[in-house]
Short mmCIF file of C-alpha atoms in Angstrom, two decimals:
data_model
loop_
_atom_site.label_atom_id
_atom_site.label_comp_id
_atom_site.label_asym_id
_atom_site.label_seq_id
_atom_site.Cartn_x
_atom_site.Cartn_y
_atom_site.Cartn_z
CA MET A 25 -12.33 -9.91 -11.83
CA GLU A 26 -11.34 -11.11 -14.92
CA GLU A 27 -9.97 -6.98 -16.16
CA PHE A 28 -8.65 -6.86 -12.23
CA SER A 29 -6.70 -9.93 -13.07
CA ARG A 30 -5.16 -8.87 -15.98
CA LEU A 31 -3.87 -5.27 -14.26
CA PHE A 32 -2.21 -7.08 -11.75
CA ASP A 33 -0.82 -9.85 -13.59
CA ALA A 34 0.89 -7.35 -15.98
CA LEU A 35 3.37 -6.41 -12.87
CA THR A 36 6.45 -7.55 -12.56
CA PRO A 37 7.80 -9.17 -9.36
CA GLY A 38 9.64 -6.09 -7.86
CA GLU A 39 7.28 -3.37 -8.78
CA ASN A 40 6.63 -0.23 -6.94
CA VAL A 41 2.75 0.72 -7.23
CA LEU A 42 1.58 3.70 -5.30
CA VAL A 43 -2.76 3.45 -5.36
CA LEU A 44 -3.83 7.30 -5.25
CA TYR A 45 -7.05 8.18 -3.65
CA ASP A 46 -9.58 10.46 -1.74
CA SER A 47 -12.13 10.54 0.99
CA GLU A 48 -14.71 10.94 -1.71
CA HIS A 49 -13.24 8.23 -3.78
CA PRO A 50 -11.79 5.31 -0.85
CA PRO A 51 -9.84 2.59 -1.73
CA TYR A 52 -11.51 -0.08 0.56
CA LEU A 53 -12.95 -2.12 -2.42
CA LEU A 54 -9.31 -1.86 -4.54
CA PHE A 55 -7.53 -3.27 -1.04
CA LEU A 56 -9.67 -6.25 -0.70
CA ALA A 57 -10.01 -7.32 -4.34
CA LEU A 58 -5.82 -7.19 -4.17
CA ILE A 59 -6.04 -9.02 -0.79
CA ASN A 60 -7.98 -11.65 -2.37
CA TYR A 61 -6.42 -12.06 -5.54
CA ALA A 62 -3.12 -12.41 -3.65
CA ILE A 63 -4.66 -15.09 -1.76
CA LYS A 64 -5.62 -16.83 -5.48
CA LYS A 65 -2.56 -16.63 -6.25
CA GLU A 66 -1.28 -18.41 -3.20
CA THR A 67 1.61 -15.31 -3.10
CA PRO A 68 3.12 -14.57 -0.13
CA VAL A 69 1.36 -11.11 1.56
CA ILE A 70 2.97 -9.13 4.69
CA ILE A 71 0.37 -5.55 5.34
CA ASP A 72 2.71 -2.17 6.88
CA ASP A 73 -0.12 -1.37 9.13
CA ILE A 74 1.19 3.05 9.42
CA ILE A 75 -1.15 4.39 12.48
CA ASP A 76 -4.10 1.75 12.68
CA SER A 77 -4.63 2.21 8.85
CA LEU A 78 -5.66 -1.53 8.76
CA HIS A 79 -8.94 -0.53 11.65
CA ILE A 80 -10.03 1.39 9.56
CA TYR A 81 -10.10 0.06 6.57
CA ARG A 82 -11.26 -3.00 7.93
CA THR A 83 -14.20 -1.52 9.91
CA ASN A 84 -14.94 0.21 6.65
CA ILE A 85 -15.17 -3.68 4.65
CA LYS A 86 -17.02 -4.42 7.49
CA LEU A 87 -19.90 -2.00 7.30
CA LEU A 88 -20.05 -2.51 3.79
CA GLY A 89 -21.51 -6.16 4.27
CA LEU A 90 -18.44 -7.89 2.88
CA ASP A 91 -16.56 -10.63 3.96
CA VAL A 92 -13.67 -9.45 5.90
CA SER A 93 -11.80 -12.93 7.17
CA PRO A 94 -9.00 -13.34 4.44
CA LEU A 95 -7.44 -10.36 6.48
CA ASP A 96 -6.96 -12.53 9.75
CA ASN A 97 -3.89 -14.24 9.24
CA ILE A 98 -2.02 -12.14 7.04
CA PRO A 99 1.36 -11.17 8.45
CA VAL A 100 0.69 -7.39 9.39
CA LEU A 101 3.69 -5.39 10.40
CA LYS A 102 2.15 -3.35 13.29
CA ILE A 103 4.01 0.58 12.52
CA GLY A 104 2.41 3.26 15.08
CA GLY A 105 -0.67 3.32 16.49
CA SER A 106 -2.78 0.69 19.18
CA MET A 107 -5.31 -1.05 17.87
CA ASN A 108 -5.12 -4.54 16.73
CA THR A 109 -5.47 -5.58 13.92
CA GLY A 110 -4.93 -9.23 11.99
CA HIS A 111 -2.30 -11.50 12.65
CA VAL A 112 0.12 -8.37 14.12
CA VAL A 113 3.91 -10.87 14.02
CA ALA A 114 5.95 -7.66 14.07
CA ARG A 115 5.46 -4.05 15.75
CA LEU A 116 8.01 -1.11 15.58
CA SER A 117 7.28 2.68 17.68
CA LEU A 118 7.79 5.61 15.49
CA ASP A 119 10.91 7.36 16.47
CA GLU A 120 11.43 10.98 16.58
CA ASP A 121 14.54 9.72 14.59
CA VAL A 122 13.49 8.88 11.52
CA ASP A 123 16.68 7.32 10.02
CA ILE A 124 16.36 5.09 13.55
CA TYR A 125 12.87 3.93 12.02
CA ILE A 126 14.09 3.13 9.08
CA SER A 127 16.59 1.19 10.26
CA ARG A 128 14.80 -0.83 12.13
CA TYR A 129 12.18 -1.04 9.73
CA SER A 130 14.66 -2.45 7.21
CA SER A 131 15.64 -4.53 10.25
CA VAL A 132 11.62 -5.93 10.94
CA PHE A 133 11.32 -6.57 7.30
CA GLY A 134 13.85 -8.36 6.67
CA SER A 135 13.26 -10.99 8.97
CA LEU A 136 9.69 -11.49 7.71
CA ILE A 137 10.88 -12.10 3.95
CA GLY A 138 12.24 -15.63 2.32
CA GLY A 139 11.40 -18.32 0.39
CA GLU A 140 11.10 -19.07 -2.85
CA GLN A 141 8.47 -16.39 -3.90
CA VAL A 142 7.97 -12.99 -4.19
CA PRO A 143 5.88 -11.16 -1.66
CA LEU A 144 3.17 -9.12 -2.20
CA ASN A 145 3.22 -5.92 0.55
CA ILE A 146 0.79 -4.03 0.60
CA VAL A 147 1.41 -0.14 2.97
CA LEU A 148 -1.90 1.51 4.28
CA GLY A 149 -1.13 4.79 6.04
CA ILE A 150 2.30 6.20 3.86
CA ASP A 151 0.77 9.06 4.05
CA LYS A 152 0.21 9.30 7.61
CA LEU A 153 4.30 8.98 8.47
CA PHE A 154 4.47 12.01 5.62
CA ALA A 155 1.77 13.72 8.69
CA PHE A 156 3.23 12.60 11.42
CA TYR A 157 6.97 14.03 10.75
CA PHE A 158 5.33 17.11 9.15
CA ASN A 159 7.28 19.58 11.13
CA ASP A 160 10.91 18.02 10.47
CA TRP A 161 11.46 18.59 6.70
CA ARG A 162 14.89 16.68 6.76
CA ALA A 163 12.39 13.93 8.06
CA ILE A 164 9.96 14.39 4.82
CA ARG A 165 11.93 14.91 2.36
CA ARG A 166 13.54 11.34 3.91
CA LEU A 167 10.12 9.46 3.89
CA THR A 168 9.99 10.11 -0.26
CA THR A 169 12.85 7.76 -0.87
CA ILE A 170 11.35 4.95 1.16
CA PRO A 171 10.08 2.82 -1.73
CA GLY A 172 12.99 3.18 -3.69
CA GLU A 173 15.33 1.83 -1.37
CA PHE A 174 13.57 -1.01 -0.36
CA ALA A 175 12.45 -1.55 -4.38
CA GLU A 176 15.98 -2.63 -4.97
CA GLY A 177 17.04 -6.33 -4.86
CA GLY A 178 13.35 -6.83 -5.69
CA HIS A 179 12.80 -8.82 -2.97
CA ARG A 180 9.11 -7.14 -2.56
CA THR A 181 6.26 -6.17 -4.50
CA ALA A 182 4.50 -3.25 -3.45
CA VAL A 183 1.34 -1.82 -3.34
CA TYR A 184 1.61 1.71 -1.39
CA PHE A 185 -1.55 3.27 -0.82
CA ALA A 186 -1.56 6.87 -0.07
CA ASN A 187 -4.50 9.80 0.18
CA GLN A 188 -3.35 12.44 -2.58
CA ARG A 189 -4.96 15.29 -0.25
CA ILE A 190 -2.39 14.48 2.36
CA LEU A 191 0.90 14.17 -0.12
CA GLU A 192 -0.04 17.41 -1.84
CA THR A 193 0.31 19.44 1.33
CA PHE A 194 3.36 18.80 0.23
CA PRO A 195 3.84 19.47 -3.11
CA ARG A 196 7.45 19.88 -4.08
CA LEU A 197 8.07 16.30 -2.91
CA SER A 198 4.76 14.62 -4.05
CA ALA A 199 6.25 14.72 -7.37
CA MET A 200 9.31 13.61 -6.31
CA PHE A 201 8.02 10.62 -4.16
CA LYS A 202 6.08 9.52 -6.99
CA ASP A 203 9.20 9.35 -9.54
CA PHE A 204 9.59 6.04 -7.83
CA PHE A 205 7.06 4.19 -8.93
CA THR A 206 7.01 1.94 -11.71
CA THR A 207 3.26 2.01 -11.70
CA ILE A 208 0.38 4.51 -9.78
CA LEU A 209 -3.21 3.87 -10.51
CA VAL A 210 -6.07 6.78 -9.56
CA MET A 211 -9.10 5.63 -7.42
CA GLY A 212 -12.45 6.59 -8.73
CA GLY A 213 -15.90 5.61 -8.09
CA ASN A 214 -17.92 5.61 -4.95
CA LEU A 215 -18.49 2.12 -2.12
CA LYS A 216 -20.66 0.84 -4.60
CA GLY A 217 -18.52 0.70 -6.81
CA CYS A 218 -14.21 1.43 -7.97
CA ARG A 219 -12.97 3.07 -11.19
CA VAL A 220 -9.46 1.92 -11.26
CA ASN A 221 -6.93 4.31 -13.91
CA VAL A 222 -3.43 3.64 -14.58
CA VAL A 223 -1.82 6.94 -15.03
CA ARG A 224 1.92 4.96 -15.52
CA SER A 225 2.88 1.94 -15.88
CA PRO A 226 6.10 0.10 -17.55
CA LYS A 227 3.83 -1.76 -19.92
CA ILE A 228 2.57 0.40 -22.43
CA GLU A 229 -0.11 -1.49 -23.31
CA MET A 230 -1.82 -0.99 -19.92
CA MET A 231 -1.58 2.72 -20.17
CA GLY A 232 -4.76 4.82 -19.68
CA GLU A 233 -6.16 1.18 -18.82
CA GLU A 234 -9.27 1.39 -16.43
CA VAL A 235 -10.51 -1.12 -13.97
CA THR A 236 -14.07 -0.70 -13.04
CA LEU A 237 -14.81 -2.97 -9.87
CA THR A 238 -18.24 -3.33 -7.94
CA ARG A 239 -19.36 -5.25 -5.56
CA ALA A 240 -20.46 -8.44 -4.99
#
């Protein structure tokens, strides 16, 4: 946990972080460790739950025999889907027009933040948005710019969890999407433990670092 704390202590408030994983290396341990880290630091947290992603995370974490109670009181912005997981404070439907969706999201998210501390915004299922708008290339191109747009002003530290294989189905836009992130972490390992590799960081000393998390 000490190495993990050092990894996230190195983040500058307002950063965009991308966590890439695949189905063989699920990010559940990292997600839960990040939640517990924020609670310990008394950092406000908002979870973006895109198309029931939080339900999947919570279910699998519970099946691992780990404590899911820290998730119950964290504000959740529910985007699409039907499963009520966590403390849902706002809901957004997915609109066929991506610009309408982004405008609504900006307004709702802005109403959830405030105070002196920069909140930690954990975004689950951004890859599902790409899949949702699969047949609309204009929408896909627009989605790639979301991390950059909402990073302006440093009003939040955002950590996006994304399935790398889904992003790779859009190879030309995947690289553009990654350009909006200051830190990129790649997952390895298995359900019993995971490796987190730092492949991009604004801090030279963090480049190439590997952090290992294991089940308690």
